[in-house]
mmCIF file of C-alpha atoms in Angstrom:
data_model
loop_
_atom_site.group_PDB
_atom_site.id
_atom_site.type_symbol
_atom_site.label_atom_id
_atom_site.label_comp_id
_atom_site.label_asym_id
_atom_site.label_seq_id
_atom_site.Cartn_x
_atom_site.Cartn_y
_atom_site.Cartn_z
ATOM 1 C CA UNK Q 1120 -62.538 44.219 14.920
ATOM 2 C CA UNK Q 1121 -59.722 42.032 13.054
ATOM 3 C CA UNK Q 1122 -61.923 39.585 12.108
ATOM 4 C CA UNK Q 1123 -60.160 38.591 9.310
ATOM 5 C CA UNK Q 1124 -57.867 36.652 11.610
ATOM 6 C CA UNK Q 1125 -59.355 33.608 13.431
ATOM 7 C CA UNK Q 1126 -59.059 33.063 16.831
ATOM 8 C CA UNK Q 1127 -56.133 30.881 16.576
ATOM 9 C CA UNK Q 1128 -53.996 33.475 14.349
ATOM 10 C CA UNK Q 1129 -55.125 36.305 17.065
ATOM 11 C CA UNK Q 1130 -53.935 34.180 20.177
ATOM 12 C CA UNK Q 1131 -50.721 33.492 18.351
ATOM 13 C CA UNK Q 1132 -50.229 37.514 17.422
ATOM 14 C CA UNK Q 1133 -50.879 38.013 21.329
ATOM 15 C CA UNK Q 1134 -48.320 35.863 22.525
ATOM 16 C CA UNK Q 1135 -45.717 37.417 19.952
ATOM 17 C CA UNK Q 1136 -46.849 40.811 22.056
ATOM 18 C CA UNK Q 1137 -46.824 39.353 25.881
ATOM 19 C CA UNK Q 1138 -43.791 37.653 25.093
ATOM 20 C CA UNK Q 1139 -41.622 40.490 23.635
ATOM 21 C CA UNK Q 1140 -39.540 43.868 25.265
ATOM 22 C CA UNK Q 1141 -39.534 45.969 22.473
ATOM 23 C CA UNK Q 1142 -42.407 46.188 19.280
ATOM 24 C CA UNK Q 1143 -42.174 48.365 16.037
ATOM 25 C CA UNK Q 1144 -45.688 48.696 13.779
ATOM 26 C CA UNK Q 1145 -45.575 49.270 10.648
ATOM 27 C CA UNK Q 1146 -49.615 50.613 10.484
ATOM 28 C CA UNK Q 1147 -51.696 50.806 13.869
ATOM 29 C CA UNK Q 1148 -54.466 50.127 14.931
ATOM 30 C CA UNK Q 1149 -56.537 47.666 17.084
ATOM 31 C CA UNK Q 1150 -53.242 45.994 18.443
ATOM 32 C CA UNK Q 1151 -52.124 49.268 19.655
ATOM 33 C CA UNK Q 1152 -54.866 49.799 21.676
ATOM 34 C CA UNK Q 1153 -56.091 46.472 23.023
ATOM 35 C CA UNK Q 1154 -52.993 43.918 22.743
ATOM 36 C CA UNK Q 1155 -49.859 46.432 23.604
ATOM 37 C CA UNK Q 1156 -51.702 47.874 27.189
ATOM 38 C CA UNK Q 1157 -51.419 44.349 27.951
ATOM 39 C CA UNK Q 1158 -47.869 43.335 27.443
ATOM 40 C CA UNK Q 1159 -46.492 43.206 30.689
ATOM 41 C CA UNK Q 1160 -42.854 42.982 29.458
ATOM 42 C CA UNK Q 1161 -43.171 45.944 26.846
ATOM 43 C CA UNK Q 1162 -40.101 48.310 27.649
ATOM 44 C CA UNK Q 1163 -40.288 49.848 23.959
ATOM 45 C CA UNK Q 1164 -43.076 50.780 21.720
ATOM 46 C CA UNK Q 1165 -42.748 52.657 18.148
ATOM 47 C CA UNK Q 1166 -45.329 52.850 15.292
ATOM 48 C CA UNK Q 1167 -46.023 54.263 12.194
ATOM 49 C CA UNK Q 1168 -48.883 54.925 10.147
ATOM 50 C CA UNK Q 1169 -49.979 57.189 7.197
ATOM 51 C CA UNK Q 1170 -53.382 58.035 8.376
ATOM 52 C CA UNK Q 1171 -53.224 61.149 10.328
ATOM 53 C CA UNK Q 1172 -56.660 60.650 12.155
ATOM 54 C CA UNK Q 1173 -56.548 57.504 12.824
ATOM 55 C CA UNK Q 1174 -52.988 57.766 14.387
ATOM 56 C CA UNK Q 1175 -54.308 60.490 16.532
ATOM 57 C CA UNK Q 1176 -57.101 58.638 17.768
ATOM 58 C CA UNK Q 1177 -54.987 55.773 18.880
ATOM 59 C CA UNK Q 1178 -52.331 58.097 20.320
ATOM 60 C CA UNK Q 1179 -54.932 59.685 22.641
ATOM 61 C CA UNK Q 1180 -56.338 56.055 23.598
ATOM 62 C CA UNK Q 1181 -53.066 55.152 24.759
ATOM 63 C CA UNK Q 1182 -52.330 58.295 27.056
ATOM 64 C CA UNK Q 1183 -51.559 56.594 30.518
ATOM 65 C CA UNK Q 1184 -48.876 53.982 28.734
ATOM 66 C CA UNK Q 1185 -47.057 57.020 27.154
ATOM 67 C CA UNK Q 1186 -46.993 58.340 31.178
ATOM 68 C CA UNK Q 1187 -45.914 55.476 32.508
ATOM 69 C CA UNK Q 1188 -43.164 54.272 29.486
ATOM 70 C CA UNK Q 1189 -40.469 56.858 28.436
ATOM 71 C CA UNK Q 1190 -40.175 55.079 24.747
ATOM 72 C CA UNK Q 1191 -43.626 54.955 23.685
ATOM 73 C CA UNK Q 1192 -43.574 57.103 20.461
ATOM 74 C CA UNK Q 1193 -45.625 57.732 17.125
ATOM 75 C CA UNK Q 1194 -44.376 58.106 13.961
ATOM 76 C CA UNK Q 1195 -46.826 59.835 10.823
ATOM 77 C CA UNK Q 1196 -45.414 59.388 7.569
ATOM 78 C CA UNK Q 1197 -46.831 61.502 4.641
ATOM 79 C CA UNK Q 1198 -47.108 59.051 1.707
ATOM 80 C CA UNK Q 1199 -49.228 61.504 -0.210
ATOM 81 C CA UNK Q 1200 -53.292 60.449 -1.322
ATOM 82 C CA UNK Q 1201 -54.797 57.228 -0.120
ATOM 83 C CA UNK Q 1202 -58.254 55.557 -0.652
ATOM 84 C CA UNK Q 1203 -60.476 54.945 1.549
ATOM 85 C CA UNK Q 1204 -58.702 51.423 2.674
ATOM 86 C CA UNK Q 1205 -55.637 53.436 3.468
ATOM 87 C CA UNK Q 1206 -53.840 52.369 -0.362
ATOM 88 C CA UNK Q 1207 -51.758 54.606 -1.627
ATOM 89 C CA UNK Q 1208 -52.899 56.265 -4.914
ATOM 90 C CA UNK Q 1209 -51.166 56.216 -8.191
ATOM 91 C CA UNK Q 1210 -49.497 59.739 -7.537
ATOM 92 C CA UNK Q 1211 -47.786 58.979 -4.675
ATOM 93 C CA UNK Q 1212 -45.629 61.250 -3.423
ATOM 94 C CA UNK Q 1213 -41.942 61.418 -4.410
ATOM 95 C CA UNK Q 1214 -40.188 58.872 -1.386
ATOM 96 C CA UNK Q 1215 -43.407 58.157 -0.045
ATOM 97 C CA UNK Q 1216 -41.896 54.785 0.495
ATOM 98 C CA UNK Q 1217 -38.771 56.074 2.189
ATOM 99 C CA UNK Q 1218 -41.029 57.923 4.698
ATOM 100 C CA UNK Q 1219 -43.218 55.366 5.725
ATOM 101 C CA UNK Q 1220 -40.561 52.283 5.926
ATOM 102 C CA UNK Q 1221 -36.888 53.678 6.366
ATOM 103 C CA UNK Q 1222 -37.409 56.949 7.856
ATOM 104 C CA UNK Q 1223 -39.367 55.685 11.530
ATOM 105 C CA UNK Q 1224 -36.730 53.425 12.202
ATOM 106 C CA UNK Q 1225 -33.850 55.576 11.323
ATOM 107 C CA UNK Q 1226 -34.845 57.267 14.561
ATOM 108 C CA UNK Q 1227 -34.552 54.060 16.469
ATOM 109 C CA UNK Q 1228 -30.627 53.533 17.500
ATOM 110 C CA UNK Q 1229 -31.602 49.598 19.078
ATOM 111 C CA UNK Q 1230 -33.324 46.354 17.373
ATOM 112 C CA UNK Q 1231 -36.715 45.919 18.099
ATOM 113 C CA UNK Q 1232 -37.744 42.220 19.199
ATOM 114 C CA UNK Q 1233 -41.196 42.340 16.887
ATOM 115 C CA UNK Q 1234 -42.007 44.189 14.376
ATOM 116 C CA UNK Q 1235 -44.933 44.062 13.092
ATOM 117 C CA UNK Q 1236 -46.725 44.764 9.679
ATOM 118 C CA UNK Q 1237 -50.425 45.487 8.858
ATOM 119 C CA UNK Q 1238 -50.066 44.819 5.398
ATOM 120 C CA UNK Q 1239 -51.447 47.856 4.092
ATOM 121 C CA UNK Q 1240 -48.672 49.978 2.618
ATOM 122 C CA UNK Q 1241 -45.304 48.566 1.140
ATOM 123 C CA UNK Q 1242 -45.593 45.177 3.513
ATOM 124 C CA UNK Q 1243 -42.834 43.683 1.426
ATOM 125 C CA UNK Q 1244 -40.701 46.598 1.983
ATOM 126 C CA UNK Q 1245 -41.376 46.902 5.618
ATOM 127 C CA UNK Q 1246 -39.872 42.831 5.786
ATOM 128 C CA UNK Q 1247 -36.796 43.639 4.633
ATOM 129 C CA UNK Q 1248 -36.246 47.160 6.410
ATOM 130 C CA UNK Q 1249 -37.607 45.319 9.553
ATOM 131 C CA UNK Q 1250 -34.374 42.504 9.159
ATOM 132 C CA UNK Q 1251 -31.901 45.397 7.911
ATOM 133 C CA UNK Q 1252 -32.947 47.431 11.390
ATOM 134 C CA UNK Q 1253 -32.533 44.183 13.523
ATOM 135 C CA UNK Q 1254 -29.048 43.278 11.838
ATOM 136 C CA UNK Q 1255 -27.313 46.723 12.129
ATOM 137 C CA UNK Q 1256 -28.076 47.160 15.561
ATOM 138 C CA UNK Q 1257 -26.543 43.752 16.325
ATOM 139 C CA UNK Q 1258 -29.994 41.669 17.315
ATOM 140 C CA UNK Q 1259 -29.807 37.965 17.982
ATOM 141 C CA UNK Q 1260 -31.947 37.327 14.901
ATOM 142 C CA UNK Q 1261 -32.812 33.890 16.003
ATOM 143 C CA UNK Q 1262 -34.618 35.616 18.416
ATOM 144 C CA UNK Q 1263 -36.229 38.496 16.057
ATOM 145 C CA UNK Q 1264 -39.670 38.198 14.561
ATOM 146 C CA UNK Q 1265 -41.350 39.608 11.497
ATOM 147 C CA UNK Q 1266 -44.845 39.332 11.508
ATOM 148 C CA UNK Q 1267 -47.314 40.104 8.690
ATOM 149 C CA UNK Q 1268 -50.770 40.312 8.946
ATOM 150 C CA UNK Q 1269 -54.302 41.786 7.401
ATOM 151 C CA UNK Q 1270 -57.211 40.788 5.009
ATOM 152 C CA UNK Q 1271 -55.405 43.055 2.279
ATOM 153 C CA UNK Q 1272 -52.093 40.513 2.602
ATOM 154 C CA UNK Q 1273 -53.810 37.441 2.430
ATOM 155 C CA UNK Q 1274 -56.757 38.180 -0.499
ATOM 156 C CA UNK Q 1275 -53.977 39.122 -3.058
ATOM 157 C CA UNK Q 1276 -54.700 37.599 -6.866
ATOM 158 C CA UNK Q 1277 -51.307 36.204 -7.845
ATOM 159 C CA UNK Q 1278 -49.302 38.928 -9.501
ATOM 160 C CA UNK Q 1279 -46.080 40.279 -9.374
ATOM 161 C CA UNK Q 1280 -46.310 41.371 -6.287
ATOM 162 C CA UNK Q 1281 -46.890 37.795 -4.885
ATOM 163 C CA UNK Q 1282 -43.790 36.641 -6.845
ATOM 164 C CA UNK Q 1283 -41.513 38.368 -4.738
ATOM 165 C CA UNK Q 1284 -43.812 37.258 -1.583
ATOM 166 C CA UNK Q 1285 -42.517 34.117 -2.687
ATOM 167 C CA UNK Q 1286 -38.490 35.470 -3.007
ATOM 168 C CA UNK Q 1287 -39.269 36.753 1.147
ATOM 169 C CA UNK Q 1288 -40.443 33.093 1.896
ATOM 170 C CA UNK Q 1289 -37.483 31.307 0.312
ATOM 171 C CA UNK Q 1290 -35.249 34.052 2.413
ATOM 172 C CA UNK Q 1291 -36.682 33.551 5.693
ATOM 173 C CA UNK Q 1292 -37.643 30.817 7.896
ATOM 174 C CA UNK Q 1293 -41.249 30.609 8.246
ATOM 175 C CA UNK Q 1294 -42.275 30.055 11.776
ATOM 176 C CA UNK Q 1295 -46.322 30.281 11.200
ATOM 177 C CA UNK Q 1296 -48.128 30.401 7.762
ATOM 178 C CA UNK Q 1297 -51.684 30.764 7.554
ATOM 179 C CA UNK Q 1298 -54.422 32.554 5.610
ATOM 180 C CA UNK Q 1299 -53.389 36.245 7.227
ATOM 181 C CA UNK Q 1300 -50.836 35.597 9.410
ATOM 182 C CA UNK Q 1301 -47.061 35.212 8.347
ATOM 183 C CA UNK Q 1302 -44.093 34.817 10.908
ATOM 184 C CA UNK Q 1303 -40.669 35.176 9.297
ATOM 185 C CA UNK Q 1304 -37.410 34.550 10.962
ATOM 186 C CA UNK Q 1305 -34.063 35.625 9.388
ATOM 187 C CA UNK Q 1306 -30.818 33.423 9.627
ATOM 188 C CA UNK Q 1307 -28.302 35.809 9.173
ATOM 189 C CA UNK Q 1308 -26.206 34.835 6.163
ATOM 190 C CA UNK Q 1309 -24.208 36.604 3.764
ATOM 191 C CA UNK Q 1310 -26.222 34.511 0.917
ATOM 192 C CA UNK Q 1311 -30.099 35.572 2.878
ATOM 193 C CA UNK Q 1312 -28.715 39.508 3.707
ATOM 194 C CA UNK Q 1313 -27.596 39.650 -0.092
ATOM 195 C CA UNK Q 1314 -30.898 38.273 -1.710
ATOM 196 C CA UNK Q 1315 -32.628 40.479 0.892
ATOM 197 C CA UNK Q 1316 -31.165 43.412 -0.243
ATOM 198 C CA UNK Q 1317 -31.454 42.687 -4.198
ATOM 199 C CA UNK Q 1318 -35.365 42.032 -3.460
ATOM 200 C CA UNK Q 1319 -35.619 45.688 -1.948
ATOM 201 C CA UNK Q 1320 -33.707 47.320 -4.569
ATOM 202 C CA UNK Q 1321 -36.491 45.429 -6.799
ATOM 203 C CA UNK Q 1322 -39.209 46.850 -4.422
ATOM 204 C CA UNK Q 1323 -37.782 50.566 -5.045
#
């Protein structure tokens, strides 16, 4: 169970899910299997993870949608060693980054009305590769959410990690911000795209 997230964080995820055509997770999990059968208006579904068993298990609890949707797809991406929480260990391998945050999408030719982050690998990353996917396929990014969640994300110490948590929040518009639940929205600039891109080249 999520139970880091409180009951009115969870309703809030669920009506980001009910209310949108097309979702991309970065890490899956309990969403995938309770909250996504449920979306009524879910044309498109694509997620990513880099636990191999726990992927599997969730692709075979999802069977029937994958029948009845012809873009329901799973993405593993081979970061190398984790721990036991899913972190990635200090040998990581070489682009483990690349294959868990650019390389899923790069397989997806349209924007994605959520996308959605777990906070478990590279969550920074994923916000900015999330906005870059929505902008080059021409998204109405007043329309586009972000979403961050997990106990991980919201226990951080302050580090320097956290400082460029606080570059994403002066980039975006933040719909909802609570303990583990962030909702970013992007207004498409030339001054927000730039500083988006010079935080992931710091993220590299």
């Amino acid at each position: 169970m999520m139970t880091y997230l409180n009951k009115d964080e969870m309703m809030h995820l669920k009506k980001l899910y009910y209310d949108a055509t097309s979702v991309f997770e970065f890490g899956v999990g309990e969403l995938t299997t309770t909250v996504v059968p449920r979306a009524k208006n879910l044309l498109r579904y694509a997620g990513v993870d880099s636990n191999a068993e726990l992927l599997s298990n969730v692709r075979n609890k999802t069977t029937i949608q994958q029948e009845h949707n012809d873009h329901f797809r799973f993405f593993f991406a081979d970061i190398g060693q984790t721990t036991e929480s899913d972190k990635t260990m200090q040998n990581e391998l070489k682009k483990a980054q690349y294959q868990y945050t650019v390389a899923p999408l790069g397989l997806e030719l349209q924007a994605f009305d959520l996308y959605v982050i777990d906070g478990r690998q590279y969550y920074l990353q994923c916000v900015c590769v999330a906005f870059f996917h929505a902008i080059k396929y021409g998204a109405n990014m007043d329309k586009i959410r972000v979403v961050v969640h997990g106990e991980r994300y919201s226990n951080r110490a302050m580090s320097g990690i956290d400082n460029q948590r606080l570059q994403i929040e002066d980039i975006t518009d933040i719909l909802l911000l609570s303990p583990s639940l962030q909702v970013h929205r992007l207004v498409p600039s030339s001054e927000n795209i730039r500083n988006l891109y010079k935080l992931w080249q710091q993220l590299q």
